[in-house]
Amino acid sequence: MQTILKSLVVGTALAASAAHGVAAAADANDYPNKPINLIVAYAPGGGSDLIVRLLAIYMQKELGPNAKIVVSNKPGAGGAIGFTELARSAPDGYTIGLINTPNVLTIPIERQTSFTWQSFDLLGNIVDDPDNFAVHADNPIKTLQDLVKHAKAHPGAVSVGTTGTGSDDHLAMLSLEKAANIKLNHVPYKGAAEVRTALAGKQIDVAAVNIGEALQFQKGGTNLRNLGVMSEARSKLAPELPTFKEQGYDINLNSLRGMAAPKGLPVEIRERLVKATERAIANPEFQSKAAQMFAPLRYLPPAKYEAELRDAEVQFRQLWKESPWVEK
C-alpha cells in the first residue's frame, strides 16, 4: 500500500511539474499579452526619463506587434521609491524598470532598504553619463576655480542642487568639498528636471548634473554654463569642456542607467527582454535619436553589467567607511 501511495505521489508531482512547464512555455510564447509597466525612479523630463521613453519605442518593436510599454515615474528618496516598487513587483515580465548608479548601490549602504542591486534580473546597461557642475549663464562664476574661490569666501552659502542624498551628484559635491577644502550647501531634488528648473529660476547657485543632461537642458533653452566633467578624458559630447582633473581636482564620477526586472523572471521571458534591450540599443535609428538627446550610450550585456555593479559596490562600501555621505 505504501508503495502504491508513493507511486501516486511521485506521479502526481511529475504531472504537476510537467503541467507547470507547459504553462510556463505557453506564457513565454504568448508574452507579452498585456501592457508592460516600465518604472523610472525619477521625475519626468530628466535624462533617465527621456532615454527610457525613447528606448521603450524600440523595445516594443523587438517584442512583437502586441507589445506595449507604459512608462510610469515613481520619484522620491533618491530613487528608493521606484527601486523598491520594482523589486517588490511580480517577476512575470510585466514590470521592468531603470536602475541608476550609484543610487541603487549607495542607498542600501547608507540605510535599511527592501532592495539591493541583487534584487533585480539585469537586462542590459544603456547609458554612462559623467557628472558635471553647471551654473546659470548670468552667474559671475565662469570656471571651477571661480566656484572654489567663492565657496572659500562664503562657507556653506553656495547651494548645490542634486538628484538626492547618495546620488552621483551628491557624491560629486562631497568629493569637491573634500578635494578643495570647502563647505557647500546641499539641496536635494527628485530628479534632474527639478534641478534644472531650480537653476533656471536661480533658486540654487550650482547644479550637479550629468553632462548629457546638461546639454539636453541647454538645447531645450535653459540658460546655463557648464564648468567641467568628472571623467578621465573629456567627453565626446562636449570636447571643449575641461575635466575636473585638468582643473586640479582628480574626481571621476558617472551615472550608469540600465534596464532591470524583479529577480526571478522565467528564463524564456528574461531572454526575450535581454534580446529586446540589446537589439533596441543597437538600432541605428535609436542611436541617432539618442545622440540628438546627448545621451552617451554604453551597452553592457547582463554579465558585464553585473561585474561593473559588483566592483562599484565594493568601492562605495569602502568610501562609506572612510567618508559617510549621509545627511546630518
mmCIF file of C-alpha atoms in Angstrom:
data_model
loop_
_atom_site.group_PDB
_atom_site.id
_atom_site.type_symbol
_atom_site.label_atom_id
_atom_site.label_comp_id
_atom_site.label_asym_id
_atom_site.label_seq_id
_atom_site.Cartn_x
_atom_site.Cartn_y
_atom_site.Cartn_z
ATOM 1 C CA MET A 1 0.000 0.000 0.000
ATOM 2 C CA GLN A 2 2.804 2.402 0.926
ATOM 3 C CA THR A 3 4.484 1.627 -2.399
ATOM 4 C CA ILE A 4 1.257 2.399 -4.272
ATOM 5 C CA LEU A 5 0.766 5.671 -2.381
ATOM 6 C CA LYS A 6 4.376 6.652 -3.009
ATOM 7 C CA SER A 7 3.944 5.978 -6.710
ATOM 8 C CA LEU A 8 0.782 8.065 -6.775
ATOM 9 C CA VAL A 9 2.509 10.981 -5.025
ATOM 10 C CA VAL A 10 5.517 10.843 -7.349
ATOM 11 C CA GLY A 11 3.271 10.556 -10.381
ATOM 12 C CA THR A 12 1.157 13.488 -9.271
ATOM 13 C CA ALA A 13 4.253 15.592 -8.632
ATOM 14 C CA LEU A 14 5.686 14.745 -12.038
ATOM 15 C CA ALA A 15 2.393 15.558 -13.714
ATOM 16 C CA ALA A 16 2.173 18.886 -11.870
ATOM 17 C CA SER A 17 5.741 19.697 -12.794
ATOM 18 C CA ALA A 18 5.091 18.873 -16.440
ATOM 19 C CA ALA A 19 1.907 20.939 -16.414
ATOM 20 C CA HIS A 20 3.790 23.874 -14.873
ATOM 21 C CA GLY A 21 6.457 23.547 -17.574
ATOM 22 C CA VAL A 22 3.843 23.549 -20.318
ATOM 23 C CA ALA A 23 2.091 26.560 -18.738
ATOM 24 C CA ALA A 24 5.369 28.451 -18.427
ATOM 25 C CA ALA A 25 6.238 27.699 -22.054
ATOM 26 C CA ALA A 26 2.774 28.828 -23.121
ATOM 27 C CA ASP A 27 3.127 32.026 -21.119
ATOM 28 C CA ALA A 28 6.507 32.711 -22.726
ATOM 29 C CA ASN A 29 5.169 32.063 -26.220
ATOM 30 C CA ASP A 30 2.212 34.352 -25.563
ATOM 31 C CA TYR A 31 4.347 37.086 -23.982
ATOM 32 C CA PRO A 32 3.541 39.919 -23.907
ATOM 33 C CA ASN A 33 -0.242 39.788 -23.984
ATOM 34 C CA LYS A 34 -0.841 42.873 -21.840
ATOM 35 C CA PRO A 35 0.952 46.219 -21.266
ATOM 36 C CA ILE A 36 4.383 46.180 -19.652
ATOM 37 C CA ASN A 37 4.897 48.725 -16.872
ATOM 38 C CA LEU A 38 8.321 50.417 -17.025
ATOM 39 C CA ILE A 39 9.253 52.173 -13.782
ATOM 40 C CA VAL A 40 11.524 55.223 -13.733
ATOM 41 C CA ALA A 41 12.604 56.216 -10.227
ATOM 42 C CA TYR A 42 12.937 59.914 -11.086
ATOM 43 C CA ALA A 43 10.697 62.763 -12.185
ATOM 44 C CA PRO A 44 9.660 63.283 -15.827
ATOM 45 C CA GLY A 45 11.923 65.335 -18.083
ATOM 46 C CA GLY A 46 15.330 64.238 -16.786
ATOM 47 C CA GLY A 47 17.941 62.188 -18.612
ATOM 48 C CA SER A 48 16.707 58.877 -17.179
ATOM 49 C CA ASP A 49 13.111 59.554 -18.146
ATOM 50 C CA LEU A 50 13.906 60.755 -21.671
ATOM 51 C CA ILE A 51 16.203 57.884 -22.661
ATOM 52 C CA VAL A 52 13.791 55.274 -21.297
ATOM 53 C CA ARG A 53 10.837 56.726 -23.185
ATOM 54 C CA LEU A 54 12.892 56.601 -26.381
ATOM 55 C CA LEU A 55 14.167 53.064 -25.727
ATOM 56 C CA ALA A 56 10.643 51.802 -24.973
ATOM 57 C CA ILE A 57 9.573 52.563 -28.549
ATOM 58 C CA TYR A 58 12.275 50.304 -29.978
ATOM 59 C CA MET A 59 11.886 47.582 -27.335
ATOM 60 C CA GLN A 60 8.200 47.354 -28.249
ATOM 61 C CA LYS A 61 9.140 46.677 -31.861
ATOM 62 C CA GLU A 62 11.527 43.922 -30.797
ATOM 63 C CA LEU A 63 8.966 42.266 -28.514
ATOM 64 C CA GLY A 64 6.371 41.960 -31.263
ATOM 65 C CA PRO A 65 3.189 43.588 -32.587
ATOM 66 C CA ASN A 66 1.214 43.058 -29.358
ATOM 67 C CA ALA A 67 3.818 44.723 -27.142
ATOM 68 C CA LYS A 68 3.003 47.947 -25.354
ATOM 69 C CA ILE A 69 5.348 49.535 -22.789
ATOM 70 C CA VAL A 70 3.917 52.174 -20.463
ATOM 71 C CA VAL A 71 6.411 54.373 -18.579
ATOM 72 C CA SER A 72 5.498 55.316 -15.010
ATOM 73 C CA ASN A 73 7.538 57.778 -12.924
ATOM 74 C CA LYS A 74 7.968 56.967 -9.231
ATOM 75 C CA PRO A 75 10.281 59.726 -7.959
ATOM 76 C CA GLY A 76 11.489 60.340 -4.443
ATOM 77 C CA ALA A 77 14.042 59.359 -1.803
ATOM 78 C CA GLY A 78 16.923 59.499 -4.282
ATOM 79 C CA GLY A 79 15.356 56.721 -6.366
ATOM 80 C CA ALA A 80 14.497 54.400 -3.463
ATOM 81 C CA ILE A 81 10.727 54.641 -4.019
ATOM 82 C CA GLY A 82 10.946 53.464 -7.617
ATOM 83 C CA PHE A 83 13.618 50.842 -6.950
ATOM 84 C CA THR A 84 11.532 49.418 -4.084
ATOM 85 C CA GLU A 85 8.416 49.137 -6.220
ATOM 86 C CA LEU A 86 10.379 47.446 -8.973
ATOM 87 C CA ALA A 87 11.972 44.940 -6.579
ATOM 88 C CA ARG A 88 8.609 44.090 -4.986
ATOM 89 C CA SER A 89 6.772 43.569 -8.289
ATOM 90 C CA ALA A 90 5.893 40.142 -9.628
ATOM 91 C CA PRO A 91 8.736 38.625 -11.707
ATOM 92 C CA ASP A 92 6.477 37.900 -14.653
ATOM 93 C CA GLY A 93 7.933 40.243 -17.268
ATOM 94 C CA TYR A 94 5.119 42.770 -16.980
ATOM 95 C CA THR A 95 7.066 45.108 -14.715
ATOM 96 C CA ILE A 96 10.523 46.283 -15.723
ATOM 97 C CA GLY A 97 12.441 49.415 -14.853
ATOM 98 C CA LEU A 98 15.507 51.587 -14.997
ATOM 99 C CA ILE A 99 18.101 51.342 -12.234
ATOM 100 C CA ASN A 100 20.663 54.096 -11.740
ATOM 101 C CA THR A 101 24.114 54.003 -10.225
ATOM 102 C CA PRO A 102 25.355 54.935 -7.826
ATOM 103 C CA ASN A 103 21.924 55.341 -6.178
ATOM 104 C CA VAL A 104 20.916 51.680 -6.449
ATOM 105 C CA LEU A 105 24.241 50.851 -4.744
ATOM 106 C CA THR A 106 24.603 53.689 -2.256
ATOM 107 C CA ILE A 107 21.071 53.800 -0.817
ATOM 108 C CA PRO A 108 21.248 50.245 0.645
ATOM 109 C CA ILE A 109 24.699 51.087 2.076
ATOM 110 C CA GLU A 110 23.513 54.180 3.924
ATOM 111 C CA ARG A 111 20.195 52.852 5.249
ATOM 112 C CA GLN A 112 17.951 49.801 5.579
ATOM 113 C CA THR A 113 16.108 49.056 2.336
ATOM 114 C CA SER A 114 13.972 46.296 0.884
ATOM 115 C CA PHE A 115 16.216 46.124 -2.199
ATOM 116 C CA THR A 116 19.822 45.858 -3.322
ATOM 117 C CA TRP A 117 21.115 45.690 -6.875
ATOM 118 C CA GLN A 118 20.959 41.904 -6.479
ATOM 119 C CA SER A 119 17.163 42.149 -6.137
ATOM 120 C CA PHE A 120 16.978 42.505 -9.910
ATOM 121 C CA ASP A 121 17.448 40.492 -13.067
ATOM 122 C CA LEU A 122 19.709 42.714 -15.178
ATOM 123 C CA LEU A 123 18.672 43.212 -18.808
ATOM 124 C CA GLY A 124 21.496 45.479 -20.001
ATOM 125 C CA ASN A 125 23.030 48.883 -19.388
ATOM 126 C CA ILE A 126 22.116 51.761 -21.697
ATOM 127 C CA VAL A 127 23.942 54.952 -20.688
ATOM 128 C CA ASP A 128 27.196 56.006 -18.995
ATOM 129 C CA ASP A 129 26.942 59.749 -18.272
ATOM 130 C CA PRO A 130 29.785 61.622 -16.477
ATOM 131 C CA ASP A 131 28.986 64.158 -13.793
ATOM 132 C CA ASN A 132 29.303 67.896 -14.363
ATOM 133 C CA PHE A 133 28.773 71.159 -12.480
ATOM 134 C CA ALA A 134 26.756 73.942 -14.088
ATOM 135 C CA VAL A 135 25.744 77.476 -13.113
ATOM 136 C CA HIS A 136 23.243 79.915 -14.568
ATOM 137 C CA ALA A 137 24.744 81.791 -17.517
ATOM 138 C CA ASP A 138 24.217 85.068 -15.630
ATOM 139 C CA ASN A 139 26.304 83.853 -12.706
ATOM 140 C CA PRO A 140 29.665 85.637 -12.383
ATOM 141 C CA ILE A 141 31.284 82.247 -11.724
ATOM 142 C CA LYS A 142 32.965 81.312 -15.011
ATOM 143 C CA THR A 143 35.234 78.414 -14.026
ATOM 144 C CA LEU A 144 35.632 75.705 -11.412
ATOM 145 C CA GLN A 145 38.403 77.788 -9.844
ATOM 146 C CA ASP A 146 35.960 80.711 -9.534
ATOM 147 C CA LEU A 147 33.493 78.424 -7.768
ATOM 148 C CA VAL A 148 36.091 77.176 -5.285
ATOM 149 C CA LYS A 149 37.312 80.714 -4.592
ATOM 150 C CA HIS A 150 33.758 81.950 -3.993
ATOM 151 C CA ALA A 151 32.937 78.967 -1.752
ATOM 152 C CA LYS A 152 36.016 79.600 0.381
ATOM 153 C CA ALA A 153 34.996 83.201 0.818
ATOM 154 C CA HIS A 154 31.403 82.207 1.717
ATOM 155 C CA PRO A 155 31.484 78.870 3.628
ATOM 156 C CA GLY A 156 28.189 76.974 3.418
ATOM 157 C CA ALA A 157 26.496 79.681 1.363
ATOM 158 C CA VAL A 158 26.871 78.173 -2.127
ATOM 159 C CA SER A 159 23.817 75.963 -2.788
ATOM 160 C CA VAL A 160 24.218 72.837 -4.933
ATOM 161 C CA GLY A 161 21.171 71.046 -6.363
ATOM 162 C CA THR A 162 21.372 67.260 -6.771
ATOM 163 C CA THR A 163 19.074 64.320 -7.516
ATOM 164 C CA GLY A 164 19.179 63.179 -3.896
ATOM 165 C CA THR A 165 21.319 62.045 -0.991
ATOM 166 C CA GLY A 166 23.793 59.368 -2.065
ATOM 167 C CA SER A 167 23.332 60.133 -5.769
ATOM 168 C CA ASP A 168 26.319 60.569 -8.055
ATOM 169 C CA ASP A 169 25.581 64.310 -7.984
ATOM 170 C CA HIS A 170 25.682 64.396 -4.189
ATOM 171 C CA LEU A 171 28.902 62.343 -4.054
ATOM 172 C CA ALA A 172 30.389 64.706 -6.653
ATOM 173 C CA MET A 173 29.597 67.667 -4.408
ATOM 174 C CA LEU A 174 31.113 65.941 -1.368
ATOM 175 C CA SER A 175 34.195 64.981 -3.381
ATOM 176 C CA LEU A 176 34.803 68.609 -4.368
ATOM 177 C CA GLU A 177 34.272 69.744 -0.775
ATOM 178 C CA LYS A 178 36.969 67.326 0.349
ATOM 179 C CA ALA A 179 39.385 67.974 -2.512
ATOM 180 C CA ALA A 180 39.123 71.780 -2.328
ATOM 181 C CA ASN A 181 38.587 72.063 1.441
ATOM 182 C CA ILE A 182 35.331 73.984 1.067
ATOM 183 C CA LYS A 183 31.818 73.754 2.508
ATOM 184 C CA LEU A 184 28.776 73.744 0.208
ATOM 185 C CA ASN A 185 25.027 73.682 0.893
ATOM 186 C CA HIS A 186 23.302 70.512 -0.370
ATOM 187 C CA VAL A 187 19.790 70.897 -1.845
ATOM 188 C CA PRO A 188 18.297 67.509 -2.905
ATOM 189 C CA TYR A 189 15.550 67.186 -5.544
ATOM 190 C CA LYS A 190 13.511 64.311 -7.001
ATOM 191 C CA GLY A 191 15.216 64.383 -10.385
ATOM 192 C CA ALA A 192 17.430 66.278 -12.791
ATOM 193 C CA ALA A 193 14.470 68.105 -14.331
ATOM 194 C CA GLU A 194 13.713 69.685 -10.945
ATOM 195 C CA VAL A 195 17.377 70.655 -10.572
ATOM 196 C CA ARG A 196 17.224 72.313 -13.989
ATOM 197 C CA THR A 197 14.094 74.263 -13.021
ATOM 198 C CA ALA A 198 15.728 75.422 -9.791
ATOM 199 C CA LEU A 199 18.857 76.570 -11.617
ATOM 200 C CA ALA A 200 16.865 78.321 -14.344
ATOM 201 C CA GLY A 201 14.921 80.159 -11.621
ATOM 202 C CA LYS A 202 18.148 80.998 -9.774
ATOM 203 C CA GLN A 203 16.890 79.173 -6.685
ATOM 204 C CA ILE A 204 20.263 77.396 -6.441
ATOM 205 C CA ASP A 205 23.769 78.517 -7.330
ATOM 206 C CA VAL A 206 25.080 75.286 -8.820
ATOM 207 C CA ALA A 207 23.501 72.273 -10.499
ATOM 208 C CA ALA A 208 25.330 68.988 -10.087
ATOM 209 C CA VAL A 209 24.042 67.345 -13.234
ATOM 210 C CA ASN A 210 25.393 64.809 -15.727
ATOM 211 C CA ILE A 211 26.887 66.312 -18.857
ATOM 212 C CA GLY A 212 24.410 64.613 -21.185
ATOM 213 C CA GLU A 213 21.504 66.020 -19.192
ATOM 214 C CA ALA A 214 23.098 69.486 -19.030
ATOM 215 C CA LEU A 215 23.471 69.563 -22.814
ATOM 216 C CA GLN A 216 19.849 68.433 -23.230
ATOM 217 C CA PHE A 217 18.744 71.275 -20.977
ATOM 218 C CA GLN A 218 20.814 73.804 -22.932
ATOM 219 C CA LYS A 219 19.308 72.582 -26.187
ATOM 220 C CA GLY A 220 15.880 72.978 -24.597
ATOM 221 C CA GLY A 221 16.590 76.617 -23.797
ATOM 222 C CA THR A 222 17.943 76.518 -20.244
ATOM 223 C CA ASN A 223 20.490 79.308 -19.927
ATOM 224 C CA LEU A 224 23.362 77.571 -18.143
ATOM 225 C CA ARG A 225 27.165 77.364 -18.180
ATOM 226 C CA ASN A 226 28.999 74.056 -17.670
ATOM 227 C CA LEU A 227 32.129 74.146 -15.512
ATOM 228 C CA GLY A 228 33.692 70.717 -16.060
ATOM 229 C CA VAL A 229 33.164 66.973 -16.419
ATOM 230 C CA MET A 230 34.199 64.351 -13.863
ATOM 231 C CA SER A 231 35.812 61.821 -16.183
ATOM 232 C CA GLU A 232 39.338 60.738 -17.032
ATOM 233 C CA ALA A 233 39.117 62.232 -20.507
ATOM 234 C CA ARG A 234 36.988 64.980 -21.992
ATOM 235 C CA SER A 235 33.514 63.924 -23.040
ATOM 236 C CA LYS A 236 32.911 63.405 -26.751
ATOM 237 C CA LEU A 237 29.642 65.256 -26.213
ATOM 238 C CA ALA A 238 31.480 68.416 -25.133
ATOM 239 C CA PRO A 239 35.151 68.163 -26.165
ATOM 240 C CA GLU A 240 35.744 71.851 -25.403
ATOM 241 C CA LEU A 241 34.811 71.368 -21.736
ATOM 242 C CA PRO A 242 37.799 70.582 -19.445
ATOM 243 C CA THR A 243 37.708 67.763 -16.926
ATOM 244 C CA PHE A 244 37.859 68.384 -13.186
ATOM 245 C CA LYS A 245 41.264 66.671 -13.255
ATOM 246 C CA GLU A 246 42.569 69.199 -15.781
ATOM 247 C CA GLN A 247 41.431 71.928 -13.403
ATOM 248 C CA GLY A 248 43.285 70.487 -10.428
ATOM 249 C CA TYR A 249 40.676 68.173 -8.858
ATOM 250 C CA ASP A 250 41.055 64.457 -9.618
ATOM 251 C CA ILE A 251 37.380 63.497 -9.349
ATOM 252 C CA ASN A 252 35.746 60.826 -11.505
ATOM 253 C CA LEU A 253 32.033 60.099 -11.124
ATOM 254 C CA ASN A 254 29.402 58.923 -13.552
ATOM 255 C CA SER A 255 25.895 57.528 -13.738
ATOM 256 C CA LEU A 256 25.106 54.181 -15.322
ATOM 257 C CA ARG A 257 21.475 53.752 -16.353
ATOM 258 C CA GLY A 258 20.348 50.256 -17.178
ATOM 259 C CA MET A 259 17.294 48.081 -17.637
ATOM 260 C CA ALA A 260 16.280 45.562 -14.983
ATOM 261 C CA ALA A 261 13.348 43.479 -13.767
ATOM 262 C CA PRO A 262 12.342 41.888 -10.462
ATOM 263 C CA LYS A 263 14.533 38.898 -9.606
ATOM 264 C CA GLY A 264 13.217 35.531 -10.752
ATOM 265 C CA LEU A 265 11.947 36.091 -14.286
ATOM 266 C CA PRO A 266 11.080 32.931 -16.221
ATOM 267 C CA VAL A 267 14.136 32.086 -18.307
ATOM 268 C CA GLU A 268 12.395 32.412 -21.669
ATOM 269 C CA ILE A 269 10.875 35.792 -20.825
ATOM 270 C CA ARG A 270 14.162 37.065 -19.419
ATOM 271 C CA GLU A 271 15.944 36.068 -22.632
ATOM 272 C CA ARG A 272 13.332 37.870 -24.718
ATOM 273 C CA LEU A 273 13.705 41.063 -22.678
ATOM 274 C CA VAL A 274 17.512 40.887 -22.790
ATOM 275 C CA LYS A 275 17.468 40.463 -26.572
ATOM 276 C CA ALA A 276 14.891 43.223 -26.999
ATOM 277 C CA THR A 277 17.057 45.589 -24.933
ATOM 278 C CA GLU A 278 20.224 44.729 -26.850
ATOM 279 C CA ARG A 279 18.602 44.996 -30.273
ATOM 280 C CA ALA A 280 16.821 48.235 -29.406
ATOM 281 C CA ILE A 281 20.093 49.854 -28.310
ATOM 282 C CA ALA A 282 21.825 48.567 -31.452
ATOM 283 C CA ASN A 283 19.155 50.064 -33.703
ATOM 284 C CA PRO A 284 20.813 52.859 -35.751
ATOM 285 C CA GLU A 285 17.670 54.980 -35.568
ATOM 286 C CA PHE A 286 17.631 54.725 -31.766
ATOM 287 C CA GLN A 287 21.335 55.592 -31.624
ATOM 288 C CA SER A 288 20.820 58.619 -33.859
ATOM 289 C CA LYS A 289 17.958 59.930 -31.729
ATOM 290 C CA ALA A 290 19.899 59.230 -28.517
ATOM 291 C CA ALA A 291 22.788 61.287 -29.903
ATOM 292 C CA GLN A 292 20.382 64.173 -30.554
ATOM 293 C CA MET A 293 19.391 63.900 -26.873
ATOM 294 C CA PHE A 294 23.085 63.943 -25.831
ATOM 295 C CA ALA A 295 22.721 60.516 -24.202
ATOM 296 C CA PRO A 296 26.173 58.857 -24.029
ATOM 297 C CA LEU A 297 25.319 55.248 -24.836
ATOM 298 C CA ARG A 298 27.334 52.366 -23.414
ATOM 299 C CA TYR A 299 25.675 48.994 -23.821
ATOM 300 C CA LEU A 300 26.661 46.320 -21.316
ATOM 301 C CA PRO A 301 25.133 42.824 -21.549
ATOM 302 C CA PRO A 302 23.877 41.381 -18.246
ATOM 303 C CA ALA A 303 27.095 39.585 -17.242
ATOM 304 C CA LYS A 304 29.318 42.628 -17.842
ATOM 305 C CA TYR A 305 26.739 44.915 -16.248
ATOM 306 C CA GLU A 306 26.715 42.678 -13.159
ATOM 307 C CA ALA A 307 30.515 42.737 -12.938
ATOM 308 C CA GLU A 308 30.531 46.537 -13.115
ATOM 309 C CA LEU A 309 27.923 46.846 -10.363
ATOM 310 C CA ARG A 310 29.739 44.343 -8.159
ATOM 311 C CA ASP A 311 33.033 46.228 -8.464
ATOM 312 C CA ALA A 312 31.363 49.598 -7.886
ATOM 313 C CA GLU A 313 29.608 48.336 -4.761
ATOM 314 C CA VAL A 314 32.961 47.362 -3.225
ATOM 315 C CA GLN A 315 34.308 50.862 -3.918
ATOM 316 C CA PHE A 316 31.259 52.616 -2.461
ATOM 317 C CA ARG A 317 31.300 50.466 0.678
ATOM 318 C CA GLN A 318 34.922 51.447 1.201
ATOM 319 C CA LEU A 319 34.047 55.108 0.591
ATOM 320 C CA TRP A 320 31.235 54.855 3.157
ATOM 321 C CA LYS A 321 33.694 53.593 5.771
ATOM 322 C CA GLU A 322 36.082 56.447 5.060
ATOM 323 C CA SER A 323 33.600 59.268 4.491
ATOM 324 C CA PRO A 324 29.863 58.586 5.030
ATOM 325 C CA TRP A 325 27.712 60.723 2.774
ATOM 326 C CA VAL A 326 24.522 60.580 4.831
ATOM 327 C CA GLU A 327 22.840 63.896 5.651
ATOM 328 C CA LYS A 328 23.225 65.001 9.283
#
